[in-house]
mmCIF file of C-alpha atoms in Angstrom:
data_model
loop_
_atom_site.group_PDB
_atom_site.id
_atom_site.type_symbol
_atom_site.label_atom_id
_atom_site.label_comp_id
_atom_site.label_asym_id
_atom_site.label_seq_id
_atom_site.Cartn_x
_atom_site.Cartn_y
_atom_site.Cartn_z
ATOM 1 C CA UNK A 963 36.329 -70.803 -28.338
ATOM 2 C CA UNK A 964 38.346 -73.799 -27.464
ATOM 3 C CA UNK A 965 41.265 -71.883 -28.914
ATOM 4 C CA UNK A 966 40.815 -69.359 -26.775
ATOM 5 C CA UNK A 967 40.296 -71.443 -23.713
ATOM 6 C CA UNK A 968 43.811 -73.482 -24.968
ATOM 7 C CA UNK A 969 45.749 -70.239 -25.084
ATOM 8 C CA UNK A 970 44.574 -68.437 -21.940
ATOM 9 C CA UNK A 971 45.380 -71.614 -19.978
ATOM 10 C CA UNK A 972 48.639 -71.970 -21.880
ATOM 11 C CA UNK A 973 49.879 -68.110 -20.824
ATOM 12 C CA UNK A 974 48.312 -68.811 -17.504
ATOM 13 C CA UNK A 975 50.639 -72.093 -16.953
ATOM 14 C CA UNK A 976 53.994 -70.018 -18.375
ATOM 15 C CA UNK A 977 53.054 -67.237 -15.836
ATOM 16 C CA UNK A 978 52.938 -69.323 -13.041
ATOM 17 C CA UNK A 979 56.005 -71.087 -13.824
ATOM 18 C CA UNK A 980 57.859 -68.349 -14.239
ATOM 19 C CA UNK A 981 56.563 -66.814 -11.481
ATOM 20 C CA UNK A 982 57.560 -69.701 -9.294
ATOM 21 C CA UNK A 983 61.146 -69.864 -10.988
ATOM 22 C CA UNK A 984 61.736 -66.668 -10.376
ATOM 23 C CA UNK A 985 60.859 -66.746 -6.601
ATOM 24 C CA UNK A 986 62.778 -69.950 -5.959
ATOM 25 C CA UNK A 987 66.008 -68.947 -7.164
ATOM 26 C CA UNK A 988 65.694 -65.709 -5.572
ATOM 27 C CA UNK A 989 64.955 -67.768 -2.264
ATOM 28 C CA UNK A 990 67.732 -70.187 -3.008
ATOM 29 C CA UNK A 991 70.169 -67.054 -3.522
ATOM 30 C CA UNK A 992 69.507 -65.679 -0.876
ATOM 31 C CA UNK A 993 70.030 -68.809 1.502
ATOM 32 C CA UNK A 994 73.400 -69.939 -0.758
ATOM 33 C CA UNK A 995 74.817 -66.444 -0.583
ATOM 34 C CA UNK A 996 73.993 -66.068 3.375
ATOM 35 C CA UNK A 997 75.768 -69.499 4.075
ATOM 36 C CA UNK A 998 78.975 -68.190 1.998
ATOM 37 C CA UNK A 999 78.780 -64.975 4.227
ATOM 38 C CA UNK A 1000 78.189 -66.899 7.478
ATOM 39 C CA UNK A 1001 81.112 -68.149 9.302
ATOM 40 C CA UNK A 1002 83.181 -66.658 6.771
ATOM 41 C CA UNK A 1003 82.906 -69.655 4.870
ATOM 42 C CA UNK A 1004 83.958 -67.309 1.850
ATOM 43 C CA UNK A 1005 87.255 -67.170 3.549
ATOM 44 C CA UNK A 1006 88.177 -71.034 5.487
ATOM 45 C CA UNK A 1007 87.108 -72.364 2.203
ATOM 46 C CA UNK A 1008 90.705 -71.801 0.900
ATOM 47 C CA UNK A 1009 91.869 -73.812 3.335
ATOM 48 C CA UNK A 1010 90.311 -76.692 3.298
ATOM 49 C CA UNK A 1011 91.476 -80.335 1.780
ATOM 50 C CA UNK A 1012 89.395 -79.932 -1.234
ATOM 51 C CA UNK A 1013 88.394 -76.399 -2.176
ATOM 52 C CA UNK A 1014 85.052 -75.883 -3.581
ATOM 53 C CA UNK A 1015 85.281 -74.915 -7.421
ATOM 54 C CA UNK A 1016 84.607 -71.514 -7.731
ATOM 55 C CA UNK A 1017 81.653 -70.914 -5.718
ATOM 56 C CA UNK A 1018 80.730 -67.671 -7.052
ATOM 57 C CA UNK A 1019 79.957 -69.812 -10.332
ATOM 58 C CA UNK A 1020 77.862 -71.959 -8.110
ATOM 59 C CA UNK A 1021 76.061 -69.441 -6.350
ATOM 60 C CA UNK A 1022 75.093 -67.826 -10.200
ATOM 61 C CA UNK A 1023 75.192 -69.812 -12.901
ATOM 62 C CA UNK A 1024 74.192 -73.416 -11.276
ATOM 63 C CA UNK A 1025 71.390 -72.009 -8.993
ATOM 64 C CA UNK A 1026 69.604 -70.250 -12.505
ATOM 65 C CA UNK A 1027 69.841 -72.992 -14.398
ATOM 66 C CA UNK A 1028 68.507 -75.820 -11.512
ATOM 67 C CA UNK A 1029 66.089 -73.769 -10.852
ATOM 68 C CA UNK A 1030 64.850 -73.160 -14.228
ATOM 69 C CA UNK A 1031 65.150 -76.811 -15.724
ATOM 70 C CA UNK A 1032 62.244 -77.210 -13.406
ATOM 71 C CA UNK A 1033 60.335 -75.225 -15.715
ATOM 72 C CA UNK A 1034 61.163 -77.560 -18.779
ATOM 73 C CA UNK A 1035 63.779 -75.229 -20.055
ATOM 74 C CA UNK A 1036 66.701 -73.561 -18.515
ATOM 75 C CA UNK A 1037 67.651 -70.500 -18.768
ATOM 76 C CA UNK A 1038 70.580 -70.534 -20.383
ATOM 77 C CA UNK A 1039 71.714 -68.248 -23.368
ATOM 78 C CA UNK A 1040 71.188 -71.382 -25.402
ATOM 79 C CA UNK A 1041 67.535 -70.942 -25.199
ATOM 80 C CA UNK A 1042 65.575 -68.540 -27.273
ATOM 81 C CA UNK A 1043 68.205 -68.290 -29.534
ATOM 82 C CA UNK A 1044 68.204 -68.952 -33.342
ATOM 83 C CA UNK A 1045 68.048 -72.806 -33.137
ATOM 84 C CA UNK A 1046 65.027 -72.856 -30.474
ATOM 85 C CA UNK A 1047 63.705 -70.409 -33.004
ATOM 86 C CA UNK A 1048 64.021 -72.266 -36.119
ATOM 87 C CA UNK A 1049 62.734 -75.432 -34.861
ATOM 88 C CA UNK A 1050 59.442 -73.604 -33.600
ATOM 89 C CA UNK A 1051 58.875 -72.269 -36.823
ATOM 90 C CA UNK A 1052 59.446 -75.409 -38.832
ATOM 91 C CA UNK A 1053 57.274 -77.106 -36.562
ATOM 92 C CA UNK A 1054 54.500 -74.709 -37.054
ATOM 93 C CA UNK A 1055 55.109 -74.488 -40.463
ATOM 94 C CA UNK A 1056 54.802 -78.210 -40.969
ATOM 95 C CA UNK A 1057 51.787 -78.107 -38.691
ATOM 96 C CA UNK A 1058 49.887 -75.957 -40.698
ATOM 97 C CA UNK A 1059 50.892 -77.946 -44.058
ATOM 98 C CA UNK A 1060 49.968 -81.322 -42.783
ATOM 99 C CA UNK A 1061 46.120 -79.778 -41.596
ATOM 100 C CA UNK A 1062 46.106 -77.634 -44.406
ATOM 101 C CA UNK A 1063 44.330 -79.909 -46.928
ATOM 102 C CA UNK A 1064 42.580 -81.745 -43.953
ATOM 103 C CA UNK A 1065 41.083 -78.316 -43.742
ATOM 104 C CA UNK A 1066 40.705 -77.337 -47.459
ATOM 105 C CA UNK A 1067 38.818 -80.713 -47.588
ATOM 106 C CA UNK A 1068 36.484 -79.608 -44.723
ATOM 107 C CA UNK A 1069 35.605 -76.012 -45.456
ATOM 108 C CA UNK A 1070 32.901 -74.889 -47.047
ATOM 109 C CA UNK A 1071 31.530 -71.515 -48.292
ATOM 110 C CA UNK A 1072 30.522 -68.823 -46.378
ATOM 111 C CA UNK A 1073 28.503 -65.724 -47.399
ATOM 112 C CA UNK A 1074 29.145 -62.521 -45.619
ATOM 113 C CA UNK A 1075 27.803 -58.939 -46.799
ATOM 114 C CA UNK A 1076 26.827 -60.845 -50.146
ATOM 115 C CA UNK A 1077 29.830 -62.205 -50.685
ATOM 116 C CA UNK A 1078 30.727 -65.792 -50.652
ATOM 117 C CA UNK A 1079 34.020 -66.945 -49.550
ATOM 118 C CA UNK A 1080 34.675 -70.090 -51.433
ATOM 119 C CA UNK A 1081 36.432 -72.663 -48.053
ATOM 120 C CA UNK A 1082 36.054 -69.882 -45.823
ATOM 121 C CA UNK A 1083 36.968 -72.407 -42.748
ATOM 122 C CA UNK A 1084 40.770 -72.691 -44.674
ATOM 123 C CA UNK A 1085 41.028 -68.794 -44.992
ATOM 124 C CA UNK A 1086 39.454 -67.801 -41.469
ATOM 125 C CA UNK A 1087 42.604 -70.323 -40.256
ATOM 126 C CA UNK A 1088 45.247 -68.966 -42.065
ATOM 127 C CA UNK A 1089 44.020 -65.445 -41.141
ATOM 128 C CA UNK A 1090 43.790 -66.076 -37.745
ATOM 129 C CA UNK A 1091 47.501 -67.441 -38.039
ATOM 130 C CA UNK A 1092 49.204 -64.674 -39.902
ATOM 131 C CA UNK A 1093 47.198 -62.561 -36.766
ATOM 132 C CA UNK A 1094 49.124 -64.575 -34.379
ATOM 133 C CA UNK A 1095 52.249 -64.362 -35.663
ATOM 134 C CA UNK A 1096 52.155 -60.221 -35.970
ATOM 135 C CA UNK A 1097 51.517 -60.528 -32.336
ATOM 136 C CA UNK A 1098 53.845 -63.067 -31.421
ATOM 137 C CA UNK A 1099 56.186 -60.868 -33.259
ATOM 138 C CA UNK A 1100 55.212 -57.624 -31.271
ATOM 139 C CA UNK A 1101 55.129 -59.213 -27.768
ATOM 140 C CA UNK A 1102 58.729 -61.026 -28.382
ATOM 141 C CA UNK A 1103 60.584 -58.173 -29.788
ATOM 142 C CA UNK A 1104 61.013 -56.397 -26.340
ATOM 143 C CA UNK A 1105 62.754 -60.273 -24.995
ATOM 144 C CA UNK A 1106 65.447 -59.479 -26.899
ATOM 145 C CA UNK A 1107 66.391 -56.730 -24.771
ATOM 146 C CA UNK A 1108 65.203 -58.659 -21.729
ATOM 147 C CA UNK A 1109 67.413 -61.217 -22.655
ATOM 148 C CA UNK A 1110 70.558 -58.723 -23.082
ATOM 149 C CA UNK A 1111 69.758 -56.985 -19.582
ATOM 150 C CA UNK A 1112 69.461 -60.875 -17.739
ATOM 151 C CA UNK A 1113 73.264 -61.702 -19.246
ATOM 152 C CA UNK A 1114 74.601 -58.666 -18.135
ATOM 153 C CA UNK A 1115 72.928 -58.623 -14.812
ATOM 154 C CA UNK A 1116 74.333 -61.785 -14.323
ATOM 155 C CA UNK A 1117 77.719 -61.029 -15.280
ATOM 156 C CA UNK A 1118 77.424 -58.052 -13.094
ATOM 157 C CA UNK A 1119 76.392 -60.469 -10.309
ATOM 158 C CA UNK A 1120 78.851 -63.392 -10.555
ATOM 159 C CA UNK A 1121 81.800 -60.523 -11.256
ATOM 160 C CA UNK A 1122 80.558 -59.035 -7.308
ATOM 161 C CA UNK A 1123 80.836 -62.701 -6.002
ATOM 162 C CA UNK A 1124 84.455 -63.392 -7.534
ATOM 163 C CA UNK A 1125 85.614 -60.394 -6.104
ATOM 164 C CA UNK A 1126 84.329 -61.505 -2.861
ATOM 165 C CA UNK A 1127 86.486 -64.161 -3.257
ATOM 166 C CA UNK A 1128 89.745 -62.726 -4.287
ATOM 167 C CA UNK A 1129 89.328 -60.164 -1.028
ATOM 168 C CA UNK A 1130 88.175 -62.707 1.417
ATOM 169 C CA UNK A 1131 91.162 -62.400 3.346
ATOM 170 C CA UNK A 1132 90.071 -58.383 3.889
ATOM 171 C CA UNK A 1133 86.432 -58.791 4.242
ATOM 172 C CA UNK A 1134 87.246 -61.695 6.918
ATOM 173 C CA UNK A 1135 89.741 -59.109 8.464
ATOM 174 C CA UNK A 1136 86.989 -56.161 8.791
ATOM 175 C CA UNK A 1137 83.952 -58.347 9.054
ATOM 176 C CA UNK A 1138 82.569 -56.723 6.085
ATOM 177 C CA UNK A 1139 79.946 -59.881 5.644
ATOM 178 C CA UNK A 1140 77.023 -57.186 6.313
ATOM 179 C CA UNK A 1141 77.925 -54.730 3.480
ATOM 180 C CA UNK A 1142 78.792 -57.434 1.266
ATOM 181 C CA UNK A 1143 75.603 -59.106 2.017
ATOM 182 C CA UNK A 1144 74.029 -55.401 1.107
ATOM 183 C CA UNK A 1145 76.310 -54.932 -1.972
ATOM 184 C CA UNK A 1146 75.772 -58.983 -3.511
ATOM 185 C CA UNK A 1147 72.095 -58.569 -3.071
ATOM 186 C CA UNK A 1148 71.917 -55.074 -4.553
ATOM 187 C CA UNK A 1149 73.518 -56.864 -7.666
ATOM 188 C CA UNK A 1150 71.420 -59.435 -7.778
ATOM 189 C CA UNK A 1151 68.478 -57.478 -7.791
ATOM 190 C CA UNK A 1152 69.495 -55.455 -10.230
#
């Protein structure tokens, strides 16, 4: 029951953090891209002493990943991948070694239907594990492809801000800050 309890409060937490990551950055977006757009910021900043390093990169890349270090992890194709991966599962593999015999130690038998299961306590765990996994397994496989569509959104996103850039000049020229606005958040959104 405590398990149970642990878990539900565990998903809850990631929920809610994600929740609020998700919400922030779109805030913080939003207010970063409206400042480039206002005053045609996009445009003087070429002219200034000290250009700021490609501020499309800023707007993207920095904003995800300050927002989501808040969480504990960034997200960043670094995480999730292989190595994130691998150290989970030696760490649950060496978890369930080390309690293993702590557990083998404390079982005892259980009949059921007439049948005894000799350290049922051990067995009930390691079913109850190989359960978790199958469903870790099922509920993960569709992040892969979550994963995939977040890089290429964002590559879709940042390539719509450096073009912004390059025709700054033009957009300046025609006041086009409105339907850029439109078009940049229409990327970002997806």
């Amino acid at each position: 029951m405590l398990a149970i309890i642990y878990i539900t409060r565990a998903v809850v937490d990631q929920f809610l953090m994600q929740e609020f990551i998700i919400r922030w950055r779109v805030w913080l977006t939003h207010r970063l891209m409206g400042d480039w757009l206002g005053d045609r910021a996009y445009y003087r900043g070429q002219f200034i002493d000290h250009p700021i390093d490609n501020p499309d990169q800023r707007i993207q890349q920095d904003i995800d990943a300050f927002t989501a270090c808040s969480g504990g992890m960034a997200n960043i194709p670094s995480n999730g991948t292989a190595k994130t991966l691998l150290f989970g599962a030696v760490q649950a593999v060496v978890s369930v070694v080390s309690f293993a015999a702590i557990l083998w130690d404390l079982s005892f038998p259980i009949t059921v239907a007439g049948l005894q299961i000799p350290r049922a306590l051990f067995w009930i765990v390691i079913a109850y594990i190989t359960f978790a996994t199958v469903v870790a397994f099922w509920i993960g496989r569709p992040l892969i492809r979550l994963s995939f569509r977040n890089e290429k959104r964002n590559a879709v996103f940042r390539y719509a801000l450096v073009r912004l850039r390059d025709a700054g000049e033009a957009v300046g020229f025609y006041r086009g800050e409105r339907a850029e606005s439109v078009e940049l958040n229409g990327r970002f959104a997806g």
